[in-house]
PDB file of C-alpha atoms in Angstrom:
ATOM      1  CA  MET A1462     121.628 104.154  74.149  1.00  0.00           C
ATOM      2  CA  LEU A1463     118.245 103.207  75.684  1.00  0.00           C
ATOM      3  CA  ALA A1464     116.394 105.016  73.011  1.00  0.00           C
ATOM      4  CA  LYS A1465     118.149 103.170  70.325  1.00  0.00           C
ATOM      5  CA  LYS A1466     117.524  99.860  72.172  1.00  0.00           C
ATOM      6  CA  TRP A1467     113.766 100.648  72.270  1.00  0.00           C
ATOM      7  CA  ALA A1468     113.661 101.682  68.675  1.00  0.00           C
ATOM      8  CA  ASP A1469     115.627  98.746  67.378  1.00  0.00           C
ATOM      9  CA  SER A1470     113.593  96.237  69.339  1.00  0.00           C
ATOM     10  CA  GLY A1471     110.287  97.754  68.313  1.00  0.00           C
ATOM     11  CA  LEU A1472     109.276  98.210  71.969  1.00  0.00           C
ATOM     12  CA  ILE A1473     108.822 101.867  71.600  1.00  0.00           C
ATOM     13  CA  THR A1474     107.723 102.966  68.091  1.00  0.00           C
ATOM     14  CA  ASP A1475     106.154 106.399  68.800  1.00  0.00           C
ATOM     15  CA  GLU A1476     109.011 108.934  67.787  1.00  0.00           C
ATOM     16  CA  ARG A1477     107.324 111.687  69.887  1.00  0.00           C
ATOM     17  CA  VAL A1478     107.656 109.542  73.010  1.00  0.00           C
ATOM     18  CA  ILE A1479     111.281 108.856  72.244  1.00  0.00           C
ATOM     19  CA  SER A1480     111.897 112.502  71.662  1.00  0.00           C
ATOM     20  CA  SER A1481     110.333 113.345  74.986  1.00  0.00           C
ATOM     21  CA  PHE A1482     112.686 111.003  76.749  1.00  0.00           C
ATOM     22  CA  LEU A1483     115.727 112.553  75.039  1.00  0.00           C
ATOM     23  CA  GLU A1484     114.631 116.042  75.742  1.00  0.00           C
ATOM     24  CA  THR A1485     114.075 115.327  79.487  1.00  0.00           C
ATOM     25  CA  PRO A1486     117.228 115.209  81.696  1.00  0.00           C
ATOM     26  CA  ARG A1487     116.531 112.260  84.090  1.00  0.00           C
ATOM     27  CA  GLU A1488     119.583 113.342  86.187  1.00  0.00           C
ATOM     28  CA  GLU A1489     117.532 116.389  87.317  1.00  0.00           C
ATOM     29  CA  PHE A1490     114.890 114.114  88.804  1.00  0.00           C
ATOM     30  CA  ILE A1491     116.966 111.811  91.036  1.00  0.00           C
ATOM     31  CA  LEU A1492     119.063 112.170  94.155  1.00  0.00           C
ATOM     32  CA  ARG A1493     122.626 113.339  93.655  1.00  0.00           C
ATOM     33  CA  ASP A1494     123.979 110.137  94.977  1.00  0.00           C
ATOM     34  CA  HIS A1495     122.566 108.277  92.006  1.00  0.00           C
ATOM     35  CA  THR A1496     123.543 110.772  89.209  1.00  0.00           C
ATOM     36  CA  GLU A1497     125.927 108.338  87.586  1.00  0.00           C
ATOM     37  CA  ASN A1498     123.045 105.728  87.244  1.00  0.00           C
ATOM     38  CA  ALA A1499     120.593 108.284  85.762  1.00  0.00           C
ATOM     39  CA  TYR A1500     120.327 106.442  82.461  1.00  0.00           C
ATOM     40  CA  SER A1501     120.623 102.881  83.815  1.00  0.00           C
ATOM     41  CA  ASP A1502     117.490 100.945  83.146  1.00  0.00           C
ATOM     42  CA  TYR A1503     116.207 100.254  86.601  1.00  0.00           C
ATOM     43  CA  PRO A1504     114.324 102.125  89.427  1.00  0.00           C
ATOM     44  CA  LEU A1505     116.190 104.458  91.773  1.00  0.00           C
ATOM     45  CA  PRO A1506     115.250 105.628  95.318  1.00  0.00           C
ATOM     46  CA  ILE A1507     113.945 109.095  95.875  1.00  0.00           C
ATOM     47  CA  TYR A1508     112.450 110.559  99.049  1.00  0.00           C
ATOM     48  CA  SER A1509     109.611 109.284 101.280  1.00  0.00           C
ATOM     49  CA  GLY A1510     110.570 105.538 100.637  1.00  0.00           C
ATOM     50  CA  GLN A1511     109.571 106.003  96.947  1.00  0.00           C
ATOM     51  CA  THR A1512     111.293 105.305  93.705  1.00  0.00           C
ATOM     52  CA  ILE A1513     111.530 106.837  90.233  1.00  0.00           C
ATOM     53  CA  SER A1514     110.451 103.989  87.855  1.00  0.00           C
ATOM     54  CA  GLN A1515     112.959 102.485  85.283  1.00  0.00           C
ATOM     55  CA  PRO A1516     113.036 104.297  81.996  1.00  0.00           C
ATOM     56  CA  THR A1517     111.662 101.384  80.019  1.00  0.00           C
ATOM     57  CA  THR A1518     108.502 101.223  82.254  1.00  0.00           C
ATOM     58  CA  VAL A1519     107.965 105.006  81.911  1.00  0.00           C
ATOM     59  CA  MET A1520     108.207 104.723  78.168  1.00  0.00           C
ATOM     60  CA  ILE A1521     105.888 101.790  77.881  1.00  0.00           C
ATOM     61  CA  MET A1522     103.257 103.691  79.990  1.00  0.00           C
ATOM     62  CA  THR A1523     103.768 106.827  78.121  1.00  0.00           C
ATOM     63  CA  GLN A1524     103.352 105.320  74.711  1.00  0.00           C
ATOM     64  CA  ALA A1525     100.230 103.468  75.857  1.00  0.00           C
ATOM     65  CA  LEU A1526      98.717 106.740  77.080  1.00  0.00           C
ATOM     66  CA  GLU A1527      98.826 108.271  73.749  1.00  0.00           C
ATOM     67  CA  ALA A1528      99.018 111.920  74.942  1.00  0.00           C
ATOM     68  CA  LYS A1529      98.774 114.559  72.286  1.00  0.00           C
ATOM     69  CA  GLU A1530      99.256 118.277  71.898  1.00  0.00           C
ATOM     70  CA  GLY A1531      96.740 120.230  73.790  1.00  0.00           C
ATOM     71  CA  MET A1532      95.379 117.514  75.973  1.00  0.00           C
ATOM     72  CA  LYS A1533      94.666 117.755  79.674  1.00  0.00           C
ATOM     73  CA  VAL A1534      96.328 115.044  81.588  1.00  0.00           C
ATOM     74  CA  LEU A1535      96.064 113.856  85.184  1.00  0.00           C
ATOM     75  CA  GLU A1536      98.870 112.003  86.765  1.00  0.00           C
ATOM     76  CA  ILE A1537      98.422 110.080  90.132  1.00  0.00           C
ATOM     77  CA  GLY A1538     101.785 110.049  91.932  1.00  0.00           C
ATOM     78  CA  ALA A1539     104.059 112.755  91.163  1.00  0.00           C
ATOM     79  CA  GLY A1540     107.306 111.135  92.628  1.00  0.00           C
ATOM     80  CA  SER A1541     110.215 113.261  91.565  1.00  0.00           C
ATOM     81  CA  GLY A1542     108.164 114.845  88.693  1.00  0.00           C
ATOM     82  CA  TYR A1543     109.892 112.749  85.974  1.00  0.00           C
ATOM     83  CA  GLN A1544     106.834 111.227  84.322  1.00  0.00           C
ATOM     84  CA  ALA A1545     105.110 114.683  84.499  1.00  0.00           C
ATOM     85  CA  ALA A1546     108.158 116.232  82.630  1.00  0.00           C
ATOM     86  CA  ILE A1547     107.839 113.574  79.945  1.00  0.00           C
ATOM     87  CA  LEU A1548     104.086 114.426  79.521  1.00  0.00           C
ATOM     88  CA  SER A1549     104.713 118.068  79.588  1.00  0.00           C
ATOM     89  CA  LYS A1550     106.764 117.782  76.298  1.00  0.00           C
ATOM     90  CA  LEU A1551     103.848 115.701  74.665  1.00  0.00           C
ATOM     91  CA  VAL A1552     100.905 117.974  75.556  1.00  0.00           C
ATOM     92  CA  GLY A1553     102.940 121.104  74.709  1.00  0.00           C
ATOM     93  CA  LYS A1554     102.127 124.694  75.466  1.00  0.00           C
ATOM     94  CA  THR A1555      98.442 124.384  74.726  1.00  0.00           C
ATOM     95  CA  GLY A1556      98.136 121.325  77.018  1.00  0.00           C
ATOM     96  CA  LYS A1557      98.227 120.933  80.828  1.00  0.00           C
ATOM     97  CA  VAL A1558      99.299 118.272  83.184  1.00  0.00           C
ATOM     98  CA  TYR A1559      97.931 117.900  86.740  1.00  0.00           C
ATOM     99  CA  SER A1560      99.884 115.813  89.075  1.00  0.00           C
ATOM    100  CA  ILE A1561      98.569 114.652  92.517  1.00  0.00           C
ATOM    101  CA  GLU A1562     101.045 113.373  95.233  1.00  0.00           C
ATOM    102  CA  PHE A1563     100.200 111.888  98.569  1.00  0.00           C
ATOM    103  CA  SER A1564     103.586 112.758 100.110  1.00  0.00           C
ATOM    104  CA  PRO A1565     104.150 116.540 101.006  1.00  0.00           C
ATOM    105  CA  GLU A1566     107.846 116.087 100.816  1.00  0.00           C
ATOM    106  CA  LEU A1567     107.537 114.719  97.216  1.00  0.00           C
ATOM    107  CA  VAL A1568     105.206 117.500  96.261  1.00  0.00           C
ATOM    108  CA  ALA A1569     107.970 120.064  97.069  1.00  0.00           C
ATOM    109  CA  TYR A1570     110.656 117.883  95.386  1.00  0.00           C
ATOM    110  CA  ALA A1571     108.674 117.485  92.216  1.00  0.00           C
ATOM    111  CA  GLN A1572     107.762 121.140  92.044  1.00  0.00           C
ATOM    112  CA  GLN A1573     111.409 122.112  92.446  1.00  0.00           C
ATOM    113  CA  ASN A1574     112.483 119.643  89.726  1.00  0.00           C
ATOM    114  CA  LEU A1575     109.863 120.736  87.323  1.00  0.00           C
ATOM    115  CA  ARG A1576     110.593 124.427  87.767  1.00  0.00           C
ATOM    116  CA  LYS A1577     114.346 124.019  87.171  1.00  0.00           C
ATOM    117  CA  THR A1578     113.678 122.088  83.970  1.00  0.00           C
ATOM    118  CA  GLY A1579     111.207 124.644  82.610  1.00  0.00           C
ATOM    119  CA  CYS A1580     107.995 122.556  82.745  1.00  0.00           C
ATOM    120  CA  SER A1581     105.603 125.438  83.147  1.00  0.00           C
ATOM    121  CA  ASN A1582     102.400 123.549  82.068  1.00  0.00           C
ATOM    122  CA  VAL A1583     102.554 121.207  84.980  1.00  0.00           C
ATOM    123  CA  THR A1584     100.901 121.699  88.302  1.00  0.00           C
ATOM    124  CA  VAL A1585     101.667 119.511  91.241  1.00  0.00           C
ATOM    125  CA  SER A1586      99.294 119.339  94.283  1.00  0.00           C
ATOM    126  CA  TYR A1587      99.112 117.499  97.493  1.00  0.00           C
ATOM    127  CA  GLY A1588      96.150 115.170  97.813  1.00  0.00           C
ATOM    128  CA  ASP A1589      94.648 111.699  97.721  1.00  0.00           C
ATOM    129  CA  GLY A1590      95.234 110.755  94.012  1.00  0.00           C
ATOM    130  CA  SER A1591      93.302 107.546  94.374  1.00  0.00           C
ATOM    131  CA  GLN A1592      90.191 109.853  94.315  1.00  0.00           C
ATOM    132  CA  GLY A1593      91.428 111.660  91.330  1.00  0.00           C
ATOM    133  CA  PHE A1594      91.301 115.402  91.105  1.00  0.00           C
ATOM    134  CA  ALA A1595      87.690 116.452  90.634  1.00  0.00           C
ATOM    135  CA  ALA A1596      88.470 120.208  90.563  1.00  0.00           C
ATOM    136  CA  LYS A1597      89.961 120.082  87.096  1.00  0.00           C
ATOM    137  CA  ALA A1598      87.996 117.171  85.617  1.00  0.00           C
ATOM    138  CA  PRO A1599      87.244 115.692  83.135  1.00  0.00           C
ATOM    139  CA  TYR A1600      90.609 114.644  81.728  1.00  0.00           C
ATOM    140  CA  ASP A1601      91.616 113.372  78.266  1.00  0.00           C
ATOM    141  CA  ARG A1602      94.209 111.056  79.724  1.00  0.00           C
ATOM    142  CA  ILE A1603      94.854 109.708  83.139  1.00  0.00           C
ATOM    143  CA  ILE A1604      98.132 107.871  84.233  1.00  0.00           C
ATOM    144  CA  VAL A1605      98.736 106.146  87.608  1.00  0.00           C
ATOM    145  CA  THR A1606     102.323 105.448  88.783  1.00  0.00           C
ATOM    146  CA  ALA A1607     101.428 103.307  91.767  1.00  0.00           C
ATOM    147  CA  ALA A1608      99.648  99.950  91.919  1.00  0.00           C
ATOM    148  CA  ALA A1609      95.928  99.938  92.990  1.00  0.00           C
ATOM    149  CA  PRO A1610      94.127  96.957  94.528  1.00  0.00           C
ATOM    150  CA  LYS A1611      91.526  97.565  91.893  1.00  0.00           C
ATOM    151  CA  ILE A1612      90.637 100.492  89.430  1.00  0.00           C
ATOM    152  CA  PRO A1613      89.365 103.491  91.630  1.00  0.00           C
ATOM    153  CA  PRO A1614      85.816 104.404  90.492  1.00  0.00           C
ATOM    154  CA  PRO A1615      86.644 108.265  90.562  1.00  0.00           C
ATOM    155  CA  LEU A1616      89.190 107.874  87.969  1.00  0.00           C
ATOM    156  CA  LEU A1617      86.712 106.255  85.527  1.00  0.00           C
ATOM    157  CA  GLU A1618      84.288 109.057  86.374  1.00  0.00           C
ATOM    158  CA  GLN A1619      86.776 111.865  85.685  1.00  0.00           C
ATOM    159  CA  LEU A1620      87.803 110.446  82.257  1.00  0.00           C
ATOM    160  CA  ASN A1621      86.569 112.253  79.129  1.00  0.00           C
ATOM    161  CA  GLU A1622      84.694 110.228  76.325  1.00  0.00           C
ATOM    162  CA  GLY A1623      87.490 108.840  74.164  1.00  0.00           C
ATOM    163  CA  GLY A1624      89.862 109.244  77.064  1.00  0.00           C
ATOM    164  CA  ILE A1625      92.519 106.657  78.156  1.00  0.00           C
ATOM    165  CA  LEU A1626      93.588 105.572  81.666  1.00  0.00           C
ATOM    166  CA  ILE A1627      96.741 103.708  82.282  1.00  0.00           C
ATOM    167  CA  ILE A1628      97.000 102.032  85.743  1.00  0.00           C
ATOM    168  CA  PRO A1629      98.935  99.020  87.326  1.00  0.00           C
ATOM    169  CA  VAL A1630      96.420  96.780  89.262  1.00  0.00           C
ATOM    170  CA  ASP A1631      97.277  94.071  91.777  1.00  0.00           C
ATOM    171  CA  SER A1632      97.167  90.606  90.284  1.00  0.00           C
ATOM    172  CA  GLY A1633      98.339  88.268  92.944  1.00  0.00           C
ATOM    173  CA  PHE A1634     102.073  87.927  92.700  1.00  0.00           C
ATOM    174  CA  GLY A1635     102.604  91.340  90.931  1.00  0.00           C
ATOM    175  CA  GLN A1636     100.783  93.956  89.097  1.00  0.00           C
ATOM    176  CA  THR A1637      99.190  94.024  85.637  1.00  0.00           C
ATOM    177  CA  MET A1638      99.300  97.255  83.684  1.00  0.00           C
ATOM    178  CA  LYS A1639      95.893  98.032  82.321  1.00  0.00           C
ATOM    179  CA  LYS A1640      94.906 100.398  79.593  1.00  0.00           C
ATOM    180  CA  ILE A1641      91.156 101.584  79.821  1.00  0.00           C
ATOM    181  CA  ILE A1642      89.503 103.347  76.855  1.00  0.00           C
ATOM    182  CA  LYS A1643      86.262 105.125  77.385  1.00  0.00           C
ATOM    183  CA  LYS A1644      84.222 104.551  74.282  1.00  0.00           C
ATOM    184  CA  ASP A1645      80.462 105.414  73.941  1.00  0.00           C
ATOM    185  CA  GLY A1646      80.169 105.672  77.745  1.00  0.00           C
ATOM    186  CA  LYS A1647      81.643 102.150  78.185  1.00  0.00           C
ATOM    187  CA  PHE A1648      85.122 101.049  79.249  1.00  0.00           C
ATOM    188  CA  VAL A1649      87.202  98.885  77.168  1.00  0.00           C
ATOM    189  CA  GLU A1650      90.054  97.152  78.922  1.00  0.00           C
ATOM    190  CA  GLN A1651      93.480  95.965  77.564  1.00  0.00           C
ATOM    191  CA  GLU A1652      96.421  94.313  79.477  1.00  0.00           C
ATOM    192  CA  LEU A1653      99.865  95.444  78.834  1.00  0.00           C
ATOM    193  CA  GLY A1654     101.907  92.967  80.790  1.00  0.00           C
ATOM    194  CA  GLU A1655     103.334  92.363  84.395  1.00  0.00           C
ATOM    195  CA  PHE A1656     105.195  95.098  86.300  1.00  0.00           C
ATOM    196  CA  GLN A1657     106.287  96.036  89.902  1.00  0.00           C
ATOM    197  CA  PHE A1658     105.277  99.330  91.368  1.00  0.00           C
ATOM    198  CA  VAL A1659     104.969 100.844  94.795  1.00  0.00           C
ATOM    199  CA  PRO A1660     101.393 100.567  96.162  1.00  0.00           C
ATOM    200  CA  LEU A1661      98.875 103.328  95.591  1.00  0.00           C
ATOM    201  CA  ARG A1662      98.034 105.238  98.848  1.00  0.00           C
ATOM    202  CA  GLY A1663      94.678 106.765  99.858  1.00  0.00           C
ATOM    203  CA  LYS A1664      91.084 105.779 100.086  1.00  0.00           C
ATOM    204  CA  TYR A1665      91.105 103.461  97.042  1.00  0.00           C
ATOM    205  CA  GLY A1666      94.770 102.394  97.660  1.00  0.00           C
ATOM    206  CA  ARG A1667      96.517 100.630 100.388  1.00  0.00           C
TER     207      ARG A1667
END
């Protein structure tokens, strides 16, 4: 239903992104109490006071990221592991997704969910994602699932030439989703609209 709505409206035009949504069981990434709302288009609570984003927001971010087969992707904010599972399909067996999560409880939860859904090309680690993950840098793509006061410098430093960073940044009353493209050593910025996210935690967060 949601996939048809996105396609019909022209909001999501990348067939690979829609396929990744259809192939990823959202009900495996939410609390059992909310299973009946797995495909409702709104955020749902998970552990540690966090939420899993509404499907439309996940798809907008995913399409903007332009993840392709064989790429190395860094995700900041694993949450329940749902976004990483979507990315897992897009980078394929030759690609790799590294996800950094500030909450130990959510690290374990995401690892469990990704394991039971067969996402073997995803590694979830505990850490301060606002500082990126230098151990495996640089990355072809970086996606941040929490709002930062401003773009953390380490994320820009860890982005490959030609790479893309998707990040929500505080903009007064809400957050503006930004797409940063590294081109010839410089950063080109685009705005993708206003959204609402939980705050990024850590050195460059709140």
